[in-house]
Amino acid sequence: MAKYAIKKPKRPSIAIINSPQRFPVRRIYCVGQNYAKHIAEMGGPSKAAERKPPFFFQKPSDAIVASGQTIAYPKLTQNLHYEVEMVLAIGRGGEFIAKDEALEHIYALGVGVDLTRRDRQAEMKAAGRSWEIAKAFDNSAPVSNLIPVEDLEGGIPSVATISLQVNGIICQCADLSEMIWSPAEIISTLSTHYRLYPGDIIFSGTPQGVGPISEGDYIRASVDGLPDLEFTIGGSRVLN
C-alpha cells in the first residue's frame, strides 16, 4: 500500500437521492456561453455567432459545495455573481464520443451554480488573460444532490424550466431548449479535447439574468424534475 508524505486529501463527492452511495468527483468542466441571451447580456456577438464551437474551462474538484450549506463570501471580489446550470455527471468515460451515443455516458443529473468573481473576470478579459481566477476559486461550485438518469421520468430532459431565485425573487428563468449546444453535443465535443472518465461532472451553461449576490442572500436554483439546490452567502468566514 502506498505511503504518502502528507495526509492524503479526501476526494470530493456528491450525494445521490434515495441512495446511501455518493458520486465521487474527478474533474469539473464548465461550458461557456451556451445561451444566446446570456451572450447578449454579457456584451457578446450577435445571433450570427451562436453556433461557433463551445469553449470550456475548469474548476477544481474541491470547489464542490453541497446543497444547504453557507458559503463564505469569497476573497478578491466585490462583485460575486450567480449562474444557474444543469449539471451532467459522467458514469462512463471515453474520448471522441459520437453525438448519438453521448447521452449513454451520463449517470445522473443535478443543478449547479457557477459562482463567478465578475470584477476579476472583467479584468482578465481586458488584459487578454485566462478567466481562471474568476471561476476556479474555493467553494465556487455548489451542486444539488444528483438523480440517476434511470430514475428520471422521461429520461434526460431537453425541454424544462431552469431558474434561480435570490431571497425568493426570480432572477433567472429560461428553458433548457434554449441551449445552443445540447448535452449530447457538449459531451461529444468535450471528449475531443479531453478523455472523459467516470466521476467527471459538466456544468452545461447558464441562461440570461445573471447578477450579483451579497452576504446574507439565500439562493435557490432549480431545473424541473431535478433536485433543487439551496445555499446562503455568509460573511468572510469558513464554510459551515
XYZ file of N, CA and C in Angstrom:
720
model
N 0.841 -1.196 0.000
C 0.000 0.000 0.000
C 0.878 1.248 0.000
N 0.521 2.221 -0.811
C 1.306 3.442 -0.926
C 1.287 4.232 0.378
N 2.451 4.825 0.690
C 2.552 5.708 1.837
C 2.758 7.129 1.319
N 2.082 8.076 1.927
C 2.119 9.451 1.453
C 2.922 10.330 2.405
N 3.606 11.323 1.825
C 4.436 12.232 2.611
C 3.601 13.188 3.454
N 2.389 13.465 3.001
C 1.450 14.299 3.751
C 0.119 13.563 3.820
N -0.808 14.069 4.604
C -2.115 13.439 4.711
C -2.811 13.465 3.361
N -3.309 12.322 2.923
C -3.978 12.215 1.630
C -5.285 13.008 1.655
N -5.483 13.938 0.692
C -6.732 14.712 0.679
C -7.946 13.818 0.433
N -9.046 14.196 1.039
C -10.290 13.470 0.828
C -10.859 13.817 -0.538
N -11.327 12.807 -1.279
C -11.889 13.066 -2.595
C -13.295 13.634 -2.456
N -13.579 14.751 -3.117
C -14.929 15.330 -3.040
C -15.972 14.375 -3.631
N -17.193 14.458 -3.133
C -18.272 13.621 -3.648
C -19.596 14.344 -3.491
N -20.607 13.856 -4.225
C -21.937 14.462 -4.224
C -22.956 13.405 -3.827
N -23.920 13.782 -3.002
C -24.964 12.858 -2.579
C -25.864 12.485 -3.757
N -26.378 11.266 -3.728
C -27.317 10.756 -4.733
C -28.651 10.533 -4.025
N -29.744 11.070 -4.580
C -31.027 10.969 -3.890
C -31.460 9.506 -3.768
N -32.091 9.216 -2.644
C -32.633 7.879 -2.367
C -31.567 6.792 -2.427
N -30.334 7.128 -2.048
C -29.254 6.150 -2.095
C -28.227 6.463 -1.013
N -27.670 5.423 -0.382
C -26.583 5.661 0.575
C -25.253 5.910 -0.135
N -25.210 5.664 -1.435
C -23.987 5.855 -2.205
C -23.791 7.323 -2.567
N -22.549 7.679 -2.889
C -22.216 9.031 -3.292
C -21.461 8.987 -4.624
N -21.474 10.100 -5.328
C -20.813 10.204 -6.623
C -19.463 10.886 -6.422
N -18.350 10.161 -6.608
C -17.028 10.767 -6.415
C -16.685 11.681 -7.593
N -16.199 12.877 -7.287
C -15.928 13.865 -8.336
C -14.453 13.839 -8.726
N -14.224 13.658 -10.024
C -12.850 13.669 -10.550
C -12.477 15.062 -11.055
N -13.213 15.557 -12.036
C -12.978 16.888 -12.598
C -14.300 17.617 -12.779
N -14.216 18.951 -12.784
C -15.375 19.792 -13.078
C -15.083 20.560 -14.358
N -15.853 20.262 -15.397
C -15.770 21.010 -16.652
C -16.963 21.961 -16.734
N -16.761 23.117 -17.336
C -17.831 24.096 -17.500
C -17.877 24.569 -18.946
N -19.087 24.747 -19.456
C -19.287 25.250 -20.816
C -19.543 26.753 -20.746
N -18.826 27.519 -21.533
C -19.040 28.957 -21.580
C -19.996 29.350 -22.696
N -20.851 30.330 -22.420
C -21.700 30.957 -23.429
C -22.551 29.947 -24.208
N -23.477 29.293 -23.504
C -24.316 28.282 -24.152
C -25.771 28.711 -24.296
N -26.093 29.971 -23.961
C -27.434 30.519 -24.174
C -27.264 31.882 -24.851
N -27.960 32.089 -25.961
C -27.771 33.303 -26.760
C -28.063 34.572 -25.965
N -29.131 34.559 -25.158
C -29.496 35.779 -24.422
C -28.461 36.107 -23.349
N -27.812 35.090 -22.800
C -26.731 35.353 -21.843
C -25.527 35.949 -22.557
N -25.221 35.448 -23.761
C -24.126 36.022 -24.543
C -24.403 37.509 -24.774
N -25.647 37.826 -25.135
C -26.012 39.214 -25.416
C -25.890 40.094 -24.177
N -26.358 39.574 -23.009
C -26.309 40.411 -21.811
C -24.880 40.663 -21.341
N -23.960 39.798 -21.762
C -22.555 39.970 -21.415
C -21.801 40.761 -22.479
N -22.549 41.310 -23.444
C -21.919 42.122 -24.471
C -21.274 41.325 -25.580
N -21.721 40.088 -25.755
C -21.148 39.200 -26.759
C -21.691 39.448 -28.145
N -21.313 38.584 -29.100
C -21.688 38.766 -30.506
C -23.163 38.506 -30.767
N -23.589 38.843 -31.967
C -24.982 38.678 -32.364
C -25.311 37.207 -32.590
N -26.584 36.958 -32.908
C -27.033 35.587 -33.119
C -26.299 34.891 -34.260
N -25.688 35.659 -35.149
C -24.952 35.046 -36.251
C -23.811 34.174 -35.754
N -23.369 34.426 -34.524
C -22.233 33.673 -33.985
C -22.656 32.536 -33.065
N -23.952 32.271 -32.939
C -24.443 31.326 -31.938
C -23.843 29.935 -32.048
N -23.615 29.458 -33.273
C -23.186 28.069 -33.417
C -21.678 27.914 -33.555
N -20.922 28.898 -33.080
C -19.488 28.685 -33.003
C -19.227 27.543 -32.023
N -18.120 26.790 -32.204
C -17.849 25.676 -31.284
C -17.823 26.147 -29.831
N -18.365 25.347 -28.915
C -18.358 25.736 -27.498
C -16.938 25.767 -26.955
N -16.715 26.566 -25.923
C -15.415 26.535 -25.259
C -15.617 26.116 -23.810
N -14.543 25.657 -23.197
C -14.630 25.035 -21.883
C -13.595 25.632 -20.932
N -13.928 25.615 -19.658
C -12.964 25.926 -18.605
C -13.214 24.952 -17.455
N -12.360 24.958 -16.468
C -12.482 24.011 -15.369
C -12.490 24.706 -14.017
N -13.058 24.018 -13.043
C -12.976 24.388 -11.641
C -12.324 23.224 -10.898
N -11.670 23.466 -9.772
C -11.101 22.348 -9.014
C -12.204 21.490 -8.409
N -11.953 20.206 -8.298
C -12.995 19.307 -7.792
C -13.403 19.652 -6.362
N -12.477 20.207 -5.576
C -12.834 20.530 -4.196
C -13.566 21.868 -4.077
N -13.959 22.453 -5.229
C -14.831 23.629 -5.204
C -16.289 23.239 -4.977
N -16.580 21.931 -4.999
C -17.941 21.430 -4.770
C -18.445 21.827 -3.381
N -19.690 22.304 -3.341
C -20.373 22.611 -2.087
C -21.745 21.936 -2.127
N -22.103 21.229 -1.067
C -23.385 20.527 -1.019
C -24.526 21.499 -0.785
N -25.708 21.107 -1.237
C -26.916 21.888 -1.006
C -27.162 22.068 0.491
N -27.653 23.251 0.859
C -27.974 23.526 2.248
C -26.868 24.196 3.028
N -25.714 24.410 2.400
C -24.571 24.976 3.097
C -24.591 26.507 3.089
N -23.789 27.091 3.963
C -23.496 28.517 3.932
C -22.088 28.693 3.381
N -21.975 29.522 2.347
C -20.705 29.726 1.659
C -20.149 31.085 2.040
N -18.904 31.123 2.461
C -18.277 32.399 2.786
C -18.178 33.271 1.540
N -18.475 34.568 1.697
C -18.282 35.481 0.568
C -16.803 35.438 0.205
N -16.481 35.162 -1.069
C -15.077 34.906 -1.437
C -14.183 36.137 -1.379
N -12.917 35.859 -1.246
C -11.904 36.909 -1.274
C -11.760 37.460 -2.692
N -11.099 38.604 -2.783
C -10.673 39.179 -4.067
C -11.828 39.548 -4.994
N -12.990 39.858 -4.422
C -14.093 40.314 -5.264
C -15.019 41.229 -4.480
N -15.616 42.150 -5.199
C -16.713 42.951 -4.667
C -17.930 42.824 -5.570
N -17.884 41.821 -6.457
C -18.972 41.627 -7.418
C -19.131 40.136 -7.715
N -19.666 39.398 -6.744
C -19.886 37.956 -6.875
C -21.204 37.700 -7.594
N -21.160 36.904 -8.669
C -22.361 36.627 -9.464
C -22.761 35.151 -9.371
N -24.071 34.903 -9.535
C -24.642 33.563 -9.662
C -24.832 33.232 -11.135
N -24.745 31.935 -11.480
C -25.061 31.436 -12.822
C -25.626 30.029 -12.665
N -26.945 29.857 -12.802
C -27.562 28.545 -12.636
C -27.297 27.682 -13.871
N -27.044 26.389 -13.649
C -26.742 25.492 -14.757
C -27.229 24.069 -14.444
N -27.598 23.318 -15.480
C -27.834 21.889 -15.309
C -26.478 21.192 -15.306
N -26.329 20.233 -14.401
C -25.062 19.520 -14.242
C -25.205 18.086 -14.751
N -24.246 17.656 -15.564
C -24.194 16.304 -16.094
C -23.108 15.531 -15.344
N -23.455 14.407 -14.756
C -22.491 13.569 -14.046
C -22.150 12.354 -14.913
N -20.900 12.231 -15.274
C -20.458 11.193 -16.200
C -20.237 9.867 -15.474
N -20.870 8.826 -15.985
C -20.731 7.498 -15.390
C -19.921 6.543 -16.241
N -19.734 6.878 -17.516
C -18.939 6.041 -18.419
C -18.054 6.958 -19.239
N -16.746 6.676 -19.223
C -15.790 7.548 -19.875
C -15.627 7.258 -21.354
N -14.682 7.973 -21.956
C -14.387 7.761 -23.361
C -13.823 9.016 -24.002
N -13.339 8.877 -25.209
C -12.881 10.019 -25.989
C -13.414 9.902 -27.403
N -13.520 11.038 -28.088
C -14.117 11.089 -29.418
C -15.471 10.367 -29.436
N -16.291 10.718 -28.449
C -17.601 10.094 -28.285
C -18.553 10.623 -29.352
N -19.230 9.730 -30.041
C -20.194 10.139 -31.067
C -21.395 10.817 -30.421
N -21.938 11.817 -31.098
C -23.064 12.572 -30.533
C -24.249 11.664 -30.247
N -24.520 10.703 -31.132
C -25.699 9.857 -30.936
C -25.500 8.812 -29.840
N -24.290 8.733 -29.268
C -24.021 7.816 -28.155
C -23.727 8.566 -26.854
N -23.633 9.893 -26.940
C -23.125 10.681 -25.812
C -23.995 10.598 -24.567
N -25.323 10.595 -24.733
C -26.202 10.591 -23.558
C -26.072 9.298 -22.754
N -25.590 8.242 -23.384
C -25.396 6.973 -22.676
C -24.270 7.064 -21.648
N -23.458 8.115 -21.732
C -22.332 8.290 -20.807
C -22.727 9.047 -19.549
N -23.975 9.554 -19.500
C -24.431 10.314 -18.333
C -25.018 9.359 -17.299
N -24.502 9.425 -16.078
C -25.028 8.600 -14.989
C -26.181 9.299 -14.272
N -26.026 10.615 -14.060
C -27.015 11.346 -13.261
C -27.007 12.816 -13.655
N -28.033 13.522 -13.188
C -28.153 14.958 -13.421
C -28.339 15.691 -12.092
N -27.980 16.951 -12.085
C -28.196 17.788 -10.917
C -28.290 19.243 -11.339
N -28.332 20.108 -10.347
C -28.388 21.554 -10.575
C -27.175 22.183 -9.903
N -26.493 23.052 -10.623
C -25.320 23.723 -10.072
C -25.402 25.217 -10.251
N -24.594 25.926 -9.494
C -24.412 27.364 -9.681
C -22.923 27.635 -9.855
N -22.595 28.210 -10.994
C -21.224 28.611 -11.289
C -21.016 29.996 -10.670
N -20.481 30.018 -9.452
C -20.189 31.302 -8.812
C -18.994 31.947 -9.507
N -19.119 33.251 -9.772
C -18.133 33.953 -10.601
C -17.745 35.278 -9.968
N -16.441 35.525 -9.846
C -15.964 36.826 -9.403
C -15.938 37.728 -10.643
N -17.065 38.422 -10.879
C -17.261 39.118 -12.151
C -16.262 40.253 -12.352
N -15.878 40.937 -11.285
C -14.901 42.017 -11.433
C -13.542 41.461 -11.850
N -13.167 40.321 -11.288
C -11.898 39.706 -11.694
C -11.979 39.206 -13.140
N -13.146 38.695 -13.533
C -13.311 38.228 -14.911
C -13.146 39.393 -15.891
N -13.756 40.529 -15.574
C -13.648 41.699 -16.458
C -12.199 42.149 -16.591
N -11.471 42.111 -15.492
C -10.059 42.497 -15.530
C -9.257 41.557 -16.426
N -9.533 40.255 -16.308
C -8.799 39.274 -17.107
C -9.140 39.413 -18.590
N -10.419 39.645 -18.879
C -10.819 39.852 -20.273
C -10.099 41.064 -20.868
N -10.061 42.157 -20.121
C -9.431 43.380 -20.612
C -7.937 43.187 -20.856
N -7.325 42.317 -20.053
C -5.888 42.070 -20.188
C -5.584 40.923 -21.150
N -6.639 40.284 -21.695
C -6.439 39.154 -22.592
C -5.891 37.925 -21.894
N -6.233 37.767 -20.616
C -5.719 36.650 -19.813
C -6.824 35.636 -19.498
N -6.397 34.504 -18.956
C -7.321 33.437 -18.581
C -8.301 33.901 -17.513
N -9.523 33.327 -17.526
C -10.554 33.635 -16.532
C -10.372 32.862 -15.223
N -9.352 32.034 -15.101
C -9.284 31.073 -14.005
C -9.509 31.705 -12.635
N -8.897 32.854 -12.378
C -9.031 33.473 -11.061
C -10.470 33.876 -10.766
N -11.263 34.075 -11.821
C -12.661 34.479 -11.657
C -13.602 33.297 -11.472
N -13.165 32.116 -11.864
C -14.043 30.945 -11.891
C -13.602 29.822 -10.948
N -12.302 29.625 -10.792
C -11.794 28.421 -10.124
C -11.313 28.714 -8.716
N -12.194 29.283 -7.897
C -11.823 29.613 -6.525
C -12.539 28.690 -5.540
N -12.166 28.769 -4.280
C -12.738 27.898 -3.251
C -14.262 28.049 -3.183
N -14.960 26.909 -3.081
C -16.419 26.877 -2.879
C -17.196 27.525 -4.018
N -16.633 27.483 -5.227
C -17.267 28.167 -6.366
C -18.215 27.286 -7.158
N -18.453 26.041 -6.698
C -19.290 25.119 -7.467
C -20.327 24.420 -6.593
N -21.309 25.144 -6.058
C -22.401 24.473 -5.346
C -23.174 23.553 -6.302
N -23.496 22.345 -5.832
C -24.226 21.368 -6.651
C -25.274 20.673 -5.792
N -26.456 20.489 -6.355
C -27.531 19.781 -5.664
C -27.203 18.295 -5.549
N -28.031 17.569 -4.794
C -27.980 16.110 -4.874
C -28.236 15.685 -6.317
N -27.698 14.541 -6.684
C -27.859 14.031 -8.048
C -29.019 13.047 -8.125
N -29.646 12.986 -9.291
C -30.664 11.965 -9.552
C -30.211 11.128 -10.734
N -30.090 9.807 -10.554
C -29.675 8.956 -11.664
C -30.629 9.048 -12.847
N -30.078 8.963 -14.045
C -30.890 9.044 -15.258
C -31.977 7.980 -15.261
N -31.657 6.802 -14.738
C -32.637 5.712 -14.751
C -33.855 6.018 -13.875
N -33.720 6.988 -12.971
C -34.836 7.374 -12.108
C -35.612 8.578 -12.636
N -35.176 9.117 -13.758
C -35.838 10.287 -14.330
C -37.012 9.862 -15.204
N -38.199 10.332 -14.860
C -39.362 10.055 -15.696
C -39.195 10.790 -17.031
N -39.175 10.039 -18.114
C -38.993 10.648 -19.426
C -37.542 10.796 -19.835
N -36.603 10.352 -18.981
C -35.189 10.403 -19.335
C -34.608 11.807 -19.230
N -33.491 12.027 -19.877
C -32.782 13.296 -19.813
C -33.622 14.386 -20.479
N -33.962 15.458 -19.758
C -34.856 16.474 -20.336
C -34.147 17.355 -21.361
N -34.850 17.664 -22.428
C -34.372 18.661 -23.398
C -35.246 19.908 -23.356
N -36.421 19.767 -22.727
C -37.335 20.895 -22.526
C -37.722 20.904 -21.045
N -37.292 21.930 -20.325
C -37.602 22.054 -18.896
C -37.186 23.437 -18.440
N -37.916 23.971 -17.474
C -37.595 25.292 -16.947
C -36.356 25.224 -16.061
N -35.431 26.138 -16.294
C -34.250 26.294 -15.444
C -34.340 27.689 -14.832
N -34.181 27.785 -13.506
C -34.411 29.076 -12.857
C -33.556 29.218 -11.609
N -33.453 30.471 -11.164
C -32.725 30.773 -9.928
C -33.423 31.926 -9.217
N -33.579 31.767 -7.903
C -34.168 32.808 -7.065
C -33.134 33.309 -6.061
N -33.163 34.597 -5.809
C -32.369 35.203 -4.740
C -33.340 35.817 -3.745
N -33.346 35.299 -2.527
C -34.257 35.766 -1.480
C -35.717 35.722 -1.937
N -36.066 34.657 -2.688
C -37.431 34.438 -3.121
C -37.833 35.172 -4.384
N -36.944 35.957 -4.952
C -37.233 36.704 -6.176
C -36.585 36.003 -7.360
N -37.365 35.696 -8.395
C -36.829 35.010 -9.567
C -35.931 35.953 -10.349
N -34.690 35.536 -10.541
C -33.705 36.354 -11.252
C -33.322 35.743 -12.599
N -33.314 34.433 -12.672
C -33.060 33.738 -13.932
C -34.216 32.794 -14.207
N -34.704 32.767 -15.436
C -35.758 31.832 -15.819
C -35.702 31.641 -17.328
N -35.475 30.408 -17.755
C -35.361 30.092 -19.177
C -35.773 28.639 -19.361
N -35.509 28.095 -20.533
C -35.820 26.700 -20.812
C -34.581 26.012 -21.365
N -34.396 24.757 -21.003
C -33.239 24.001 -21.500
C -33.208 23.941 -23.024
N -34.370 24.078 -23.649
C -34.426 24.050 -25.110
C -33.701 25.238 -25.733
N -33.395 26.258 -24.934
C -32.686 27.431 -25.434
C -31.171 27.225 -25.496
N -30.693 26.086 -25.031
C -29.263 25.812 -25.121
C -28.811 25.860 -26.583
N -27.670 26.496 -26.812
C -27.086 26.487 -28.155
C -26.531 25.102 -28.459
N -25.858 24.535 -27.479
C -25.282 23.189 -27.614
C -25.984 22.260 -26.638
N -26.537 21.169 -27.126
C -27.260 20.208 -26.298
C -26.280 19.412 -25.440
N -26.777 18.730 -24.397
C -25.889 17.880 -23.607
C -25.110 16.871 -24.446
N -25.759 16.267 -25.443
C -25.057 15.298 -26.291
C -23.924 15.970 -27.061
N -24.183 17.162 -27.572
C -23.150 17.881 -28.322
C -22.018 18.337 -27.408
N -22.370 18.738 -26.189
C -21.346 19.147 -25.220
C -20.398 18.001 -24.931
N -20.965 16.831 -24.605
C -20.139 15.671 -24.264
C -19.286 15.247 -25.453
N -19.895 15.195 -26.629
C -19.164 14.779 -27.824
C -17.995 15.722 -28.103
N -18.236 17.024 -28.040
C -17.173 17.992 -28.315
C -16.104 17.983 -27.227
N -16.524 17.952 -25.960
C -15.566 17.937 -24.858
C -14.647 16.722 -24.944
N -15.192 15.593 -25.373
C -14.400 14.358 -25.438
C -13.365 14.368 -26.558
N -13.418 15.386 -27.436
C -12.348 15.526 -28.430
C -11.165 16.292 -27.844
N -11.406 17.040 -26.765
C -10.337 17.799 -26.108
C -9.714 17.028 -24.946
N -10.543 16.259 -24.230
C -10.107 15.515 -23.052
C -10.727 14.124 -23.090
N -10.009 13.145 -22.588
C -10.645 11.844 -22.352
C -11.493 11.976 -21.090
N -12.775 11.683 -21.199
C -13.665 11.760 -20.046
C -13.600 10.470 -19.245
N -13.792 10.605 -17.932
C -13.745 9.460 -17.028
C -14.961 9.478 -16.111
N -15.356 8.312 -15.604
C -16.402 8.301 -14.583
C -15.984 9.192 -13.418
N -16.907 9.996 -12.960
C -16.597 10.936 -11.894
C -16.452 12.365 -12.379
N -16.345 12.563 -13.681
C -16.327 13.922 -14.224
C -17.735 14.511 -14.161
N -17.831 15.804 -13.892
C -19.118 16.484 -13.997
C -18.965 17.679 -14.933
N -20.070 18.033 -15.576
C -20.063 19.102 -16.571
C -21.175 20.096 -16.242
N -20.804 21.348 -16.018
C -21.768 22.439 -15.919
C -22.096 22.864 -17.349
N -23.369 22.849 -17.726
C -23.749 22.931 -19.145
C -24.097 24.332 -19.637
N -23.779 25.371 -18.869
C -24.023 26.737 -19.314
C -25.208 27.379 -18.623
N -25.204 28.707 -18.573
C -26.244 29.454 -17.855
C -27.054 30.334 -18.792
N -28.337 30.517 -18.515
C -29.163 31.443 -19.304
C -28.996 32.881 -18.832
N -29.772 33.782 -19.434
C -29.704 35.197 -19.100
C -30.194 35.451 -17.686
N -29.856 36.647 -17.182
C -30.340 37.056 -15.865
C -29.305 36.966 -14.769
N -28.043 36.709 -15.110
C -27.013 36.625 -14.077
C -26.886 37.975 -13.380
N -26.451 37.935 -12.117
C -26.341 39.181 -11.375
C -25.634 38.972 -10.047
N -25.449 40.049 -9.294
C -24.666 39.983 -8.054
C -25.452 39.439 -6.866
N -24.708 38.866 -5.937
C -25.264 38.429 -4.659
C -24.366 38.954 -3.547
N -24.968 39.099 -2.364
C -24.278 39.722 -1.235
C -24.373 38.842 0.000
N -23.637 39.215 1.027
C -23.700 38.497 2.297
C -25.141 38.451 2.803
N -25.575 37.283 3.237
C -26.917 37.097 3.758
C -27.934 36.645 2.735
N -27.588 36.660 1.450
C -28.538 36.252 0.415
C -28.747 34.739 0.429
N -30.007 34.350 0.189
C -30.398 32.936 0.096
C -30.708 32.627 -1.365
N -30.050 31.603 -1.899
C -30.172 31.257 -3.316
C -30.837 29.889 -3.442
N -31.806 29.811 -4.344
C -32.459 28.540 -4.668
C -32.423 28.377 -6.178
N -31.813 27.298 -6.645
C -31.645 27.041 -8.077
C -32.377 25.758 -8.448
N -33.045 25.774 -9.613
C -33.926 24.667 -9.971
C -33.869 24.350 -11.460
N -34.062 23.073 -11.757
C -34.410 22.595 -13.097
C -35.572 21.640 -12.898
N -36.660 21.831 -13.615
C -37.836 20.986 -13.429
C -37.460 19.509 -13.499
N -37.895 18.758 -12.493
C -37.656 17.321 -12.470
C -36.374 16.903 -11.786
N -35.530 17.878 -11.391
C -34.265 17.567 -10.729
C -34.283 18.103 -9.301
N -33.427 17.577 -8.434
C -33.374 18.094 -7.062
C -32.953 19.558 -7.046
N -33.581 20.359 -6.201
C -33.213 21.770 -6.065
C -31.875 21.916 -5.352
N -31.240 23.045 -5.598
C -30.010 23.434 -4.908
C -30.319 24.674 -4.080
N -29.910 24.669 -2.808
C -30.112 25.809 -1.921
C -28.807 26.120 -1.195
N -28.486 27.400 -1.053
C -27.342 27.787 -0.235
C -27.479 29.252 0.151
N -26.704 29.636 1.132
C -26.721 31.011 1.652
C -25.313 31.581 1.559
N -25.221 32.864 1.258
C -23.923 33.537 1.246
C -23.682 34.142 2.625
N -22.622 33.692 3.254
C -22.286 34.187 4.572
C -21.254 35.303 4.513
N -20.679 35.621 5.669
C -19.612 36.606 5.719
C -18.290 35.995 5.299
N -17.212 36.705 5.502
C -15.893 36.204 5.101
C -15.369 35.249 6.172
N -15.947 34.050 6.161
C -15.602 33.032 7.144
C -15.615 31.674 6.488
N -15.220 30.659 7.203
C -15.126 29.331 6.617
C -16.505 28.754 6.371
N -16.552 27.766 5.461
C -17.785 27.069 5.143
C -18.300 26.324 6.358
N -19.605 26.379 6.626
C -20.192 25.628 7.747
C -19.998 24.132 7.573
